[in-house]
PDB file of C-alpha atoms and ligand atoms in Angstrom:
ATOM      1  CA  MET A 948       3.431  19.991  -1.716  1.00 77.00           C
ATOM      2  CA  ALA A 949       6.451  19.461  -3.906  1.00 95.00           C
ATOM      3  CA  PHE A 950       6.837  15.695  -4.041  1.00 98.00           C
ATOM      4  CA  VAL A 951       3.551  14.092  -3.011  1.00 98.00           C
ATOM      5  CA  GLU A 952       0.311  14.824  -4.793  1.00 98.00           C
ATOM      6  CA  LEU A 953      -3.184  13.834  -3.629  1.00 98.00           C
ATOM      7  CA  ARG A 954      -5.846  13.888  -6.330  1.00 98.00           C
ATOM      8  CA  LYS A 955      -9.434  13.237  -5.337  1.00 97.00           C
ATOM      9  CA  GLU A 956     -11.799  11.809  -7.948  1.00 95.00           C
ATOM     10  CA  ASN A 957     -15.227  11.293  -6.413  1.00 93.00           C
ATOM     11  CA  ARG A 958     -14.577   8.882  -3.540  1.00 97.00           C
ATOM     12  CA  LEU A 959     -11.179   7.771  -4.795  1.00 98.00           C
ATOM     13  CA  GLY A 960      -7.905   9.283  -3.570  1.00 98.00           C
ATOM     14  CA  ILE A 961      -4.848   8.949  -5.822  1.00 98.00           C
ATOM     15  CA  VAL A 962      -1.504   9.603  -4.139  1.00 98.00           C
ATOM     16  CA  THR A 963       1.459  10.115  -6.481  1.00 98.00           C
ATOM     17  CA  ILE A 964       5.079  10.191  -5.316  1.00 98.00           C
ATOM     18  CA  ASN A 965       6.582  12.681  -7.714  1.00 98.00           C
ATOM     19  CA  ARG A 966      10.361  12.939  -7.632  1.00 98.00           C
ATOM     20  CA  PRO A 967      11.274  11.340 -10.957  1.00 95.00           C
ATOM     21  CA  LYS A 968      14.827  12.732 -11.110  1.00 95.00           C
ATOM     22  CA  ALA A 969      15.726  10.421  -8.231  1.00 98.00           C
ATOM     23  CA  LEU A 970      13.332   7.682  -9.373  1.00 98.00           C
ATOM     24  CA  ASN A 971      10.910   8.836  -6.640  1.00 98.00           C
ATOM     25  CA  ALA A 972      13.375   7.883  -3.877  1.00 98.00           C
ATOM     26  CA  LEU A 973      12.134   8.590  -0.365  1.00 98.00           C
ATOM     27  CA  ASN A 974      14.049  11.358   1.371  1.00 97.00           C
ATOM     28  CA  THR A 975      13.008  13.181   4.537  1.00 97.00           C
ATOM     29  CA  GLN A 976      10.889  15.686   2.653  1.00 97.00           C
ATOM     30  CA  VAL A 977       9.050  13.058   0.611  1.00 98.00           C
ATOM     31  CA  LEU A 978       8.375  11.076   3.777  1.00 98.00           C
ATOM     32  CA  ALA A 979       7.106  14.176   5.602  1.00 98.00           C
ATOM     33  CA  GLU A 980       4.766  15.052   2.725  1.00 98.00           C
ATOM     34  CA  LEU A 981       3.566  11.457   2.521  1.00 98.00           C
ATOM     35  CA  GLU A 982       2.840  11.465   6.251  1.00 98.00           C
ATOM     36  CA  GLN A 983       0.881  14.712   6.009  1.00 98.00           C
ATOM     37  CA  THR A 984      -1.112  13.358   3.061  1.00 98.00           C
ATOM     38  CA  LEU A 985      -1.906  10.111   4.873  1.00 98.00           C
ATOM     39  CA  ARG A 986      -3.064  11.957   7.988  1.00 98.00           C
ATOM     40  CA  GLU A 987      -5.369  14.043   5.794  1.00 98.00           C
ATOM     41  CA  ILE A 988      -6.772  10.921   4.111  1.00 98.00           C
ATOM     42  CA  ALA A 989      -7.287   9.056   7.412  1.00 98.00           C
ATOM     43  CA  VAL A 990      -9.869  11.580   8.622  1.00 98.00           C
ATOM     44  CA  ASP A 991     -11.571  12.148   5.257  1.00 97.00           C
ATOM     45  CA  ASP A 992     -14.743  10.045   5.331  1.00 94.00           C
ATOM     46  CA  LYS A 993     -15.493  11.002   1.737  1.00 95.00           C
ATOM     47  CA  ILE A 994     -12.484   9.028   0.504  1.00 97.00           C
ATOM     48  CA  GLY A 995     -13.290   5.322   0.227  1.00 98.00           C
ATOM     49  CA  VAL A 996     -10.221   3.823  -1.470  1.00 98.00           C
ATOM     50  CA  ILE A 997      -6.635   4.996  -2.006  1.00 98.00           C
ATOM     51  CA  ILE A 998      -4.310   4.305  -4.911  1.00 98.00           C
ATOM     52  CA  ILE A 999      -0.597   4.939  -4.342  1.00 99.00           C
ATOM     53  CA  THR A1000       1.647   5.221  -7.405  1.00 98.00           C
ATOM     54  CA  GLY A1001       4.868   6.806  -8.665  1.00 98.00           C
ATOM     55  CA  ALA A1002       5.287   9.582 -11.235  1.00 98.00           C
ATOM     56  CA  GLY A1003       6.891   8.757 -14.561  1.00 94.00           C
ATOM     57  CA  GLU A1004       7.214   5.476 -16.402  1.00 88.00           C
ATOM     58  CA  LYS A1005      10.392   4.202 -14.857  1.00 97.00           C
ATOM     59  CA  ALA A1006       9.898   3.955 -11.127  1.00 98.00           C
ATOM     60  CA  PHE A1007       7.274   3.429  -8.476  1.00 98.00           C
ATOM     61  CA  VAL A1008       9.834   4.222  -5.759  1.00 98.00           C
ATOM     62  CA  ALA A1009      13.508   3.191  -6.093  1.00 98.00           C
ATOM     63  CA  GLY A1010      13.980   3.039  -2.335  1.00 98.00           C
ATOM     64  CA  ALA A1011      15.013   5.244   0.517  1.00 98.00           C
ATOM     65  CA  ASP A1012      17.305   8.063  -0.619  1.00 98.00           C
ATOM     66  CA  ILE A1013      20.836   6.716  -0.684  1.00 98.00           C
ATOM     67  CA  VAL A1014      22.415  10.187  -0.948  1.00 98.00           C
ATOM     68  CA  GLU A1015      20.669  11.258   2.235  1.00 97.00           C
ATOM     69  CA  MET A1016      21.470   8.021   4.072  1.00 98.00           C
ATOM     70  CA  GLN A1017      25.134   7.873   3.111  1.00 98.00           C
ATOM     71  CA  ASN A1018      26.598   9.758   6.092  1.00 97.00           C
ATOM     72  CA  LYS A1019      24.073   8.866   8.771  1.00 98.00           C
ATOM     73  CA  SER A1020      25.256   7.733  12.205  1.00 98.00           C
ATOM     74  CA  ALA A1021      23.900   4.458  13.599  1.00 98.00           C
ATOM     75  CA  GLU A1022      21.492   6.372  15.812  1.00 98.00           C
ATOM     76  CA  ALA A1023      20.258   8.625  13.005  1.00 98.00           C
ATOM     77  CA  ALA A1024      19.810   5.592  10.735  1.00 98.00           C
ATOM     78  CA  SER A1025      17.655   3.834  13.360  1.00 98.00           C
ATOM     79  CA  ASP A1026      15.579   6.991  13.715  1.00 98.00           C
ATOM     80  CA  PHE A1027      15.206   7.170   9.931  1.00 98.00           C
ATOM     81  CA  ALA A1028      14.052   3.536   9.836  1.00 98.00           C
ATOM     82  CA  ARG A1029      11.541   4.174  12.636  1.00 98.00           C
ATOM     83  CA  LYS A1030      10.249   7.225  10.771  1.00 98.00           C
ATOM     84  CA  GLY A1031       9.657   5.237   7.589  1.00 98.00           C
ATOM     85  CA  GLN A1032       8.171   2.316   9.518  1.00 98.00           C
ATOM     86  CA  ASN A1033       5.730   4.593  11.335  1.00 98.00           C
ATOM     87  CA  ILE A1034       4.589   6.175   8.085  1.00 98.00           C
ATOM     88  CA  PHE A1035       4.118   2.781   6.420  1.00 98.00           C
ATOM     89  CA  ARG A1036       2.236   1.685   9.529  1.00 98.00           C
ATOM     90  CA  LEU A1037      -0.073   4.656   8.929  1.00 98.00           C
ATOM     91  CA  ILE A1038      -0.787   3.244   5.464  1.00 98.00           C
ATOM     92  CA  GLN A1039      -1.528  -0.202   6.865  1.00 98.00           C
ATOM     93  CA  ASP A1040      -3.792   1.328   9.517  1.00 98.00           C
ATOM     94  CA  LEU A1041      -5.673   3.695   7.202  1.00 98.00           C
ATOM     95  CA  PRO A1042      -9.374   2.915   7.475  1.00 98.00           C
ATOM     96  CA  GLN A1043      -9.637   2.899   3.675  1.00 98.00           C
ATOM     97  CA  PRO A1044      -8.268   0.038   1.528  1.00 98.00           C
ATOM     98  CA  THR A1045      -5.072   0.939  -0.332  1.00 98.00           C
ATOM     99  CA  ILE A1046      -3.941  -0.225  -3.770  1.00 99.00           C
ATOM    100  CA  ALA A1047      -0.298   0.131  -4.829  1.00 99.00           C
ATOM    101  CA  ALA A1048      -0.148   0.720  -8.595  1.00 98.00           C
ATOM    102  CA  VAL A1049       3.479  -0.297  -9.146  1.00 98.00           C
ATOM    103  CA  ASN A1050       4.589   1.372 -12.366  1.00 98.00           C
ATOM    104  CA  GLY A1051       8.304   0.488 -12.444  1.00 98.00           C
ATOM    105  CA  PHE A1052      11.121  -0.060  -9.937  1.00 98.00           C
ATOM    106  CA  ALA A1053       9.842  -0.908  -6.447  1.00 99.00           C
ATOM    107  CA  LEU A1054      13.129  -1.520  -4.680  1.00 98.00           C
ATOM    108  CA  GLY A1055      14.030  -1.356  -1.003  1.00 98.00           C
ATOM    109  CA  GLY A1056      11.733   1.247   0.565  1.00 98.00           C
ATOM    110  CA  GLY A1057       9.654   1.146  -2.641  1.00 99.00           C
ATOM    111  CA  CYS A1058       8.928  -2.559  -2.274  1.00 99.00           C
ATOM    112  CA  GLU A1059       8.246  -1.906   1.412  1.00 99.00           C
ATOM    113  CA  LEU A1060       5.819   0.885   0.516  1.00 99.00           C
ATOM    114  CA  ALA A1061       3.956  -1.425  -1.882  1.00 99.00           C
ATOM    115  CA  MET A1062       3.819  -4.130   0.800  1.00 98.00           C
ATOM    116  CA  ALA A1063       2.273  -1.733   3.322  1.00 98.00           C
ATOM    117  CA  CYS A1064      -0.699  -1.415   0.935  1.00 98.00           C
ATOM    118  CA  ASP A1065      -3.574  -3.899   0.958  1.00 98.00           C
ATOM    119  CA  LEU A1066      -3.445  -4.782  -2.764  1.00 98.00           C
ATOM    120  CA  ARG A1067      -0.711  -4.529  -5.390  1.00 98.00           C
ATOM    121  CA  LEU A1068      -1.152  -4.175  -9.137  1.00 98.00           C
ATOM    122  CA  ALA A1069       2.044  -4.247 -11.183  1.00 98.00           C
ATOM    123  CA  SER A1070       2.759  -3.010 -14.678  1.00 98.00           C
ATOM    124  CA  GLU A1071       4.651  -5.422 -16.923  1.00 98.00           C
ATOM    125  CA  ASN A1072       7.819  -3.343 -16.494  1.00 98.00           C
ATOM    126  CA  ALA A1073       7.623  -3.325 -12.684  1.00 98.00           C
ATOM    127  CA  ARG A1074      10.654  -4.668 -10.800  1.00 98.00           C
ATOM    128  CA  PHE A1075      10.666  -5.655  -7.160  1.00 98.00           C
ATOM    129  CA  GLY A1076      13.429  -6.352  -4.705  1.00 98.00           C
ATOM    130  CA  GLN A1077      15.051  -5.731  -1.362  1.00 98.00           C
ATOM    131  CA  PRO A1078      18.549  -4.908  -2.623  1.00 98.00           C
ATOM    132  CA  GLU A1079      19.786  -3.443   0.672  1.00 98.00           C
ATOM    133  CA  VAL A1080      22.543  -6.060   1.194  1.00 98.00           C
ATOM    134  CA  ASN A1081      24.174  -4.650  -1.963  1.00 98.00           C
ATOM    135  CA  LEU A1082      24.575  -1.407   0.003  1.00 98.00           C
ATOM    136  CA  GLY A1083      25.830  -3.123   3.154  1.00 98.00           C
ATOM    137  CA  ILE A1084      22.550  -2.583   5.012  1.00 98.00           C
ATOM    138  CA  ILE A1085      19.269  -4.417   5.630  1.00 98.00           C
ATOM    139  CA  PRO A1086      15.705  -3.383   4.783  1.00 98.00           C
ATOM    140  CA  GLY A1087      14.605  -0.693   7.225  1.00 98.00           C
ATOM    141  CA  PHE A1088      11.027   0.253   6.424  1.00 98.00           C
ATOM    142  CA  GLY A1089       9.417  -3.062   7.424  1.00 98.00           C
ATOM    143  CA  GLY A1090      10.721  -5.337   4.637  1.00 98.00           C
ATOM    144  CA  THR A1091      12.141  -8.044   6.913  1.00 98.00           C
ATOM    145  CA  GLN A1092       8.709  -8.307   8.552  1.00 98.00           C
ATOM    146  CA  ARG A1093       6.173  -7.817   5.753  1.00 98.00           C
ATOM    147  CA  LEU A1094       7.902  -9.794   2.988  1.00 98.00           C
ATOM    148  CA  PRO A1095       7.962 -13.139   4.896  1.00 98.00           C
ATOM    149  CA  ARG A1096       4.371 -12.567   6.010  1.00 97.00           C
ATOM    150  CA  LEU A1097       3.363 -12.030   2.372  1.00 97.00           C
ATOM    151  CA  ILE A1098       5.344 -14.666   0.487  1.00 98.00           C
ATOM    152  CA  GLY A1099       6.645 -17.021   3.192  1.00 98.00           C
ATOM    153  CA  ARG A1100       9.920 -17.256   5.054  1.00 98.00           C
ATOM    154  CA  ALA A1101      12.046 -19.195   2.566  1.00 98.00           C
ATOM    155  CA  ARG A1102      11.199 -17.059  -0.433  1.00 98.00           C
ATOM    156  CA  ALA A1103      11.501 -13.815   1.504  1.00 98.00           C
ATOM    157  CA  MET A1104      14.811 -14.927   2.964  1.00 98.00           C
ATOM    158  CA  GLU A1105      16.155 -15.646  -0.524  1.00 98.00           C
ATOM    159  CA  LEU A1106      15.182 -12.206  -1.843  1.00 98.00           C
ATOM    160  CA  ILE A1107      16.517 -10.389   1.219  1.00 98.00           C
ATOM    161  CA  LEU A1108      19.806 -12.345   1.419  1.00 98.00           C
ATOM    162  CA  THR A1109      20.601 -12.170  -2.304  1.00 98.00           C
ATOM    163  CA  GLY A1110      19.252  -8.698  -2.996  1.00 98.00           C
ATOM    164  CA  ARG A1111      17.914 -10.127  -6.269  1.00 98.00           C
ATOM    165  CA  THR A1112      15.567  -7.948  -8.332  1.00 98.00           C
ATOM    166  CA  ILE A1113      12.567  -9.802  -9.753  1.00 98.00           C
ATOM    167  CA  LYS A1114      10.269  -9.071 -12.656  1.00 98.00           C
ATOM    168  CA  ALA A1115       6.526  -8.529 -12.316  1.00 98.00           C
ATOM    169  CA  GLU A1116       5.685 -12.075 -13.494  1.00 98.00           C
ATOM    170  CA  GLU A1117       7.847 -13.636 -10.786  1.00 98.00           C
ATOM    171  CA  ALA A1118       6.338 -11.277  -8.216  1.00 98.00           C
ATOM    172  CA  LEU A1119       2.935 -12.606  -9.286  1.00 98.00           C
ATOM    173  CA  GLU A1120       4.078 -16.230  -8.951  1.00 98.00           C
ATOM    174  CA  LEU A1121       5.401 -15.472  -5.474  1.00 98.00           C
ATOM    175  CA  GLY A1122       2.135 -13.850  -4.413  1.00 98.00           C
ATOM    176  CA  LEU A1123       3.817 -10.496  -3.915  1.00 98.00           C
ATOM    177  CA  VAL A1124       1.385  -8.841  -6.343  1.00 98.00           C
ATOM    178  CA  ASN A1125      -2.278  -9.502  -7.101  1.00 98.00           C
ATOM    179  CA  LYS A1126      -2.126  -8.935 -10.852  1.00 98.00           C
ATOM    180  CA  VAL A1127       0.197  -7.865 -13.676  1.00 98.00           C
ATOM    181  CA  VAL A1128      -1.204  -5.574 -16.366  1.00 98.00           C
ATOM    182  CA  PRO A1129       0.150  -3.762 -19.440  1.00 98.00           C
ATOM    183  CA  SER A1130       1.893  -0.534 -18.418  1.00 97.00           C
ATOM    184  CA  SER A1131      -0.565   1.621 -20.373  1.00 97.00           C
ATOM    185  CA  GLU A1132      -3.468   0.023 -18.459  1.00 98.00           C
ATOM    186  CA  LEU A1133      -2.048   0.179 -14.942  1.00 98.00           C
ATOM    187  CA  LEU A1134      -3.835   3.227 -13.612  1.00 98.00           C
ATOM    188  CA  ASN A1135      -7.107   2.330 -15.360  1.00 98.00           C
ATOM    189  CA  GLU A1136      -6.995  -1.161 -13.864  1.00 98.00           C
ATOM    190  CA  ALA A1137      -6.254   0.267 -10.421  1.00 98.00           C
ATOM    191  CA  VAL A1138      -9.183   2.671 -10.771  1.00 98.00           C
ATOM    192  CA  GLU A1139     -11.484  -0.170 -11.899  1.00 98.00           C
ATOM    193  CA  LEU A1140     -10.419  -2.264  -8.917  1.00 98.00           C
ATOM    194  CA  ALA A1141     -11.019   0.710  -6.646  1.00 98.00           C
ATOM    195  CA  LYS A1142     -14.481   1.248  -8.154  1.00 98.00           C
ATOM    196  CA  THR A1143     -15.379  -2.393  -7.505  1.00 98.00           C
ATOM    197  CA  ILE A1144     -14.637  -1.817  -3.833  1.00 98.00           C
ATOM    198  CA  LEU A1145     -16.215   1.657  -3.723  1.00 98.00           C
ATOM    199  CA  VAL A1146     -19.732   0.359  -4.447  1.00 97.00           C
ATOM    200  CA  LYS A1147     -19.637  -2.012  -1.464  1.00 97.00           C
ATOM    201  CA  GLY A1148     -20.696  -0.967   2.013  1.00 96.00           C
ATOM    202  CA  PRO A1149     -17.995   1.500   3.111  1.00 96.00           C
ATOM    203  CA  GLU A1150     -18.192   0.515   6.778  1.00 96.00           C
ATOM    204  CA  ALA A1151     -18.110  -3.178   5.911  1.00 98.00           C
ATOM    205  CA  VAL A1152     -15.060  -2.624   3.699  1.00 98.00           C
ATOM    206  CA  ARG A1153     -13.238  -0.778   6.498  1.00 97.00           C
ATOM    207  CA  ARG A1154     -14.100  -3.467   9.031  1.00 98.00           C
ATOM    208  CA  ALA A1155     -12.996  -6.242   6.663  1.00 98.00           C
ATOM    209  CA  LYS A1156      -9.634  -4.539   6.115  1.00 98.00           C
ATOM    210  CA  SER A1157      -9.165  -4.043   9.819  1.00 98.00           C
ATOM    211  CA  ALA A1158     -10.113  -7.644  10.677  1.00 98.00           C
ATOM    212  CA  VAL A1159      -7.613  -9.076   8.176  1.00 98.00           C
ATOM    213  CA  ASN A1160      -4.733  -6.745   9.050  1.00 96.00           C
ATOM    214  CA  LYS A1161      -5.168  -6.812  12.822  1.00 96.00           C
ATOM    215  CA  GLY A1162      -5.853 -10.542  12.749  1.00 96.00           C
ATOM    216  CA  LEU A1163      -2.516 -11.246  11.094  1.00 94.00           C
ATOM    217  CA  GLU A1164      -0.764  -9.748  14.106  1.00 93.00           C
ATOM    218  CA  ILE A1165      -2.569 -11.751  16.799  1.00 96.00           C
ATOM    219  CA  ASP A1166      -3.384 -15.417  17.425  1.00 98.00           C
ATOM    220  CA  THR A1167      -6.265 -17.064  15.517  1.00 98.00           C
ATOM    221  CA  ASN A1168      -8.673 -17.277  18.462  1.00 98.00           C
ATOM    222  CA  THR A1169      -8.215 -13.625  19.400  1.00 98.00           C
ATOM    223  CA  GLY A1170      -8.535 -12.752  15.711  1.00 98.00           C
ATOM    224  CA  CYS A1171     -11.814 -14.673  15.479  1.00 98.00           C
ATOM    225  CA  GLU A1172     -13.121 -12.848  18.565  1.00 98.00           C
ATOM    226  CA  LEU A1173     -12.234  -9.555  16.852  1.00 98.00           C
ATOM    227  CA  GLU A1174     -14.042 -10.808  13.741  1.00 98.00           C
ATOM    228  CA  ALA A1175     -17.168 -11.638  15.764  1.00 98.00           C
ATOM    229  CA  THR A1176     -17.191  -8.162  17.321  1.00 98.00           C
ATOM    230  CA  LEU A1177     -16.797  -6.429  13.961  1.00 98.00           C
ATOM    231  CA  PHE A1178     -19.384  -8.771  12.390  1.00 98.00           C
ATOM    232  CA  GLY A1179     -21.836  -7.719  15.109  1.00 98.00           C
ATOM    233  CA  LEU A1180     -21.106  -4.039  14.574  1.00 98.00           C
ATOM    234  CA  CYS A1181     -22.141  -4.445  10.928  1.00 98.00           C
ATOM    235  CA  PHE A1182     -25.647  -5.313  12.145  1.00 98.00           C
ATOM    236  CA  ALA A1183     -25.878  -2.107  14.182  1.00 97.00           C
ATOM    237  CA  GLY A1184     -25.706   0.134  11.105  1.00 94.00           C
ATOM    238  CA  LYS A1185     -27.630   0.838   7.902  1.00 96.00           C
ATOM    239  CA  GLU A1186     -25.449  -1.066   5.482  1.00 97.00           C
ATOM    240  CA  GLN A1187     -26.438  -4.570   6.568  1.00 98.00           C
ATOM    241  CA  LYS A1188     -30.114  -3.609   6.349  1.00 97.00           C
ATOM    242  CA  GLU A1189     -29.714  -2.203   2.847  1.00 97.00           C
ATOM    243  CA  GLY A1190     -27.473  -5.075   1.674  1.00 98.00           C
ATOM    244  CA  MET A1191     -29.767  -7.842   2.866  1.00 98.00           C
ATOM    245  CA  ALA A1192     -32.973  -6.060   1.809  1.00 98.00           C
ATOM    246  CA  ALA A1193     -31.500  -5.548  -1.667  1.00 98.00           C
ATOM    247  CA  PHE A1194     -30.612  -9.240  -1.912  1.00 98.00           C
ATOM    248  CA  LEU A1195     -34.107 -10.324  -0.931  1.00 98.00           C
ATOM    249  CA  GLU A1196     -35.737  -7.751  -3.222  1.00 98.00           C
ATOM    250  CA  LYS A1197     -33.472  -8.931  -6.064  1.00 98.00           C
ATOM    251  CA  ARG A1198     -31.955  -5.507  -6.709  1.00 97.00           C
ATOM    252  CA  THR A1199     -28.481  -4.000  -6.470  1.00 96.00           C
ATOM    253  CA  ALA A1200     -27.684  -2.589  -3.066  1.00 97.00           C
ATOM    254  CA  ASN A1201     -27.192   1.142  -2.879  1.00 96.00           C
ATOM    255  CA  PHE A1202     -24.850   1.800   0.012  1.00 96.00           C
ATOM    256  CA  ILE A1203     -23.782   5.284  -0.975  1.00 87.00           C
ATOM    257  CA  GLN A1204     -26.392   7.866  -0.095  1.00 71.00           C
ATOM    258  CA  GLU A1205     -25.021  11.292  -1.029  1.00 57.00           C
TER     259      GLU A1205
HETATM  260  N1  CAA B 439      18.327   7.075  -3.707  1.00 51.57           N
HETATM  261  C1  CAA B 439      18.800   8.198  -4.270  1.00 51.57           C
HETATM  262  N2  CAA B 439      18.896   8.382  -5.616  1.00 51.57           N
HETATM  263  C2  CAA B 439      18.496   7.352  -6.395  1.00 51.57           C
HETATM  264  C3  CAA B 439      17.984   6.158  -5.872  1.00 51.57           C
HETATM  265  C4  CAA B 439      17.898   6.035  -4.447  1.00 51.57           C
HETATM  266  N3  CAA B 439      17.407   4.948  -3.860  1.00 51.57           N
HETATM  267  N4  CAA B 439      17.696   5.337  -6.899  1.00 51.57           N
HETATM  268  C5  CAA B 439      18.000   6.002  -8.013  1.00 51.57           C
HETATM  269  N5  CAA B 439      18.482   7.224  -7.729  1.00 51.57           N
HETATM  270  C6  CAA B 439      18.943   8.255  -8.654  1.00 51.57           C
HETATM  271  C7  CAA B 439      20.282   7.882  -9.275  1.00 51.57           C
HETATM  272  O1  CAA B 439      21.351   8.173  -8.387  1.00 51.57           O
HETATM  273  C8  CAA B 439      20.257   8.720 -10.506  1.00 51.57           C
HETATM  274  O2  CAA B 439      20.587  10.052 -10.153  1.00 51.57           O
HETATM  275  P1  CAA B 439      21.572  10.938 -11.116  1.00 51.57           P
HETATM  276  O3  CAA B 439      20.800  11.047 -12.406  1.00 51.57           O
HETATM  277  O4  CAA B 439      21.669  12.212 -10.369  1.00 51.57           O
HETATM  278  O5  CAA B 439      22.824  10.166 -11.234  1.00 51.57           O
HETATM  279  C9  CAA B 439      18.791   8.712 -10.932  1.00 51.57           C
HETATM  280  O6  CAA B 439      18.070   8.328  -9.758  1.00 51.57           O
HETATM  281  C10 CAA B 439      18.513   7.683 -12.015  1.00 51.57           C
HETATM  282  O7  CAA B 439      18.984   6.419 -11.566  1.00 51.57           O
HETATM  283  P2  CAA B 439      20.037   5.522 -12.396  1.00 51.57           P
HETATM  284  O8  CAA B 439      20.879   6.379 -13.274  1.00 51.57           O
HETATM  285  O9  CAA B 439      20.753   4.641 -11.414  1.00 51.57           O
HETATM  286  O10 CAA B 439      19.045   4.698 -13.293  1.00 51.57           O
HETATM  287  P3  CAA B 439      19.286   3.246 -13.902  1.00 51.57           P
HETATM  288  O11 CAA B 439      18.191   3.021 -14.885  1.00 51.57           O
HETATM  289  O12 CAA B 439      20.677   3.074 -14.353  1.00 51.57           O
HETATM  290  O13 CAA B 439      19.050   2.246 -12.657  1.00 51.57           O
HETATM  291  C11 CAA B 439      17.985   1.424 -10.696  1.00 51.57           C
HETATM  292  C12 CAA B 439      17.820   2.173 -12.027  1.00 51.57           C
HETATM  293  C13 CAA B 439      18.357  -0.025 -10.958  1.00 51.57           C
HETATM  294  C14 CAA B 439      16.661   1.493  -9.956  1.00 51.57           C
HETATM  295  C15 CAA B 439      19.104   2.104  -9.879  1.00 51.57           C
HETATM  296  O14 CAA B 439      18.836   3.509  -9.814  1.00 51.57           O
HETATM  297  C16 CAA B 439      19.232   1.600  -8.468  1.00 51.57           C
HETATM  298  O15 CAA B 439      19.759   0.526  -8.250  1.00 51.57           O
HETATM  299  N6  CAA B 439      18.782   2.403  -7.492  1.00 51.57           N
HETATM  300  C17 CAA B 439      18.941   2.101  -6.086  1.00 51.57           C
HETATM  301  C18 CAA B 439      18.004   1.002  -5.669  1.00 51.57           C
HETATM  302  C19 CAA B 439      18.241   0.645  -4.233  1.00 51.57           C
HETATM  303  O16 CAA B 439      19.288   0.178  -3.851  1.00 51.57           O
HETATM  304  N7  CAA B 439      17.217   0.845  -3.383  1.00 51.57           N
HETATM  305  C20 CAA B 439      17.293   0.552  -1.980  1.00 51.57           C
HETATM  306  C21 CAA B 439      17.729   1.769  -1.218  1.00 51.57           C
HETATM  307  S1  CAA B 439      18.057   1.410   0.476  1.00 51.57           S
HETATM  308  C22 CAA B 439      16.538   1.341   1.222  1.00 51.57           C
HETATM  309  O17 CAA B 439      15.508   1.531   0.596  1.00 51.57           O
HETATM  310  C23 CAA B 439      16.570   1.024   2.687  1.00 51.57           C
HETATM  311  C24 CAA B 439      15.249   0.831   3.303  1.00 51.57           C
HETATM  312  O18 CAA B 439      14.714  -0.230   3.340  1.00 51.57           O
HETATM  313  C25 CAA B 439      14.593   1.933   3.947  1.00 51.57           C
END
């Protein structure tokens, strides 16, 4: 693939958007390659955690491709938005947890891509924003929906209505990112975070992700019922037996049997 690379390191999958000449902007080809990569990951039980990052030091993803969007009709633009939304939905619905390692500009579709992930680490030079109003458009890859859910309505509204770009520190204060790290440490930190998750029970991790993400889209009581079902399923497998036996035997649980 030309623009999207998947590197597998043991049980970790690292996806890199690699189109630095256009600051990794998402055009139709990048989106198609990303979709193919995600579909491959979704059925790969050997991959336990995904990191998504951008190539180069300047940008994570500087948005949807403005050159490609410029002459779109209303209908084609809606289709383009649906395409991006569906692909980002694939990320949200991946069984494996996803970590966005945001290494620079995450604007428009780039911020939306980061928000579709479960966790976000930002380098000190990362910049976030939904600058679409500067272009006479609105966010189209889920930004109007995920940003208020992540940081609250008032703060999301301000960013979306002003198109203001914010630095990593402000993104941390707003709760848009989990942690800010020196640029040189970003990938290492993301890998360390991934490793922390990778030693836990893989099925439990998948169920926890699913319970949180699905629960946020339904009412609390239905979400709790879903939680109870998934909690029960944990007791039907090996992981709960190993995890609880290890606790009682005062040893570290070994969930990964090769
Ligand atoms: N689409 C297409 N090309 C882009 C791009 C984008 N979103 N962002 C940057 N590029 C290209 C530039 O056109 C430039 O190409 P050339 O070298 O051929 O001129 C190259 O990447 C480098 O960019 P700049 O010269 O602009 O770099 P800079 O350091 O001066 O500025 C920047 C960096 C502030 C990120 C600036 O590039 C910028 O504002 N980019 C656009 C950001 C944006 O508006 N994103 C939202 C897009 S709309 C969207 O995403 C809708 C949606 O929700 C789906």
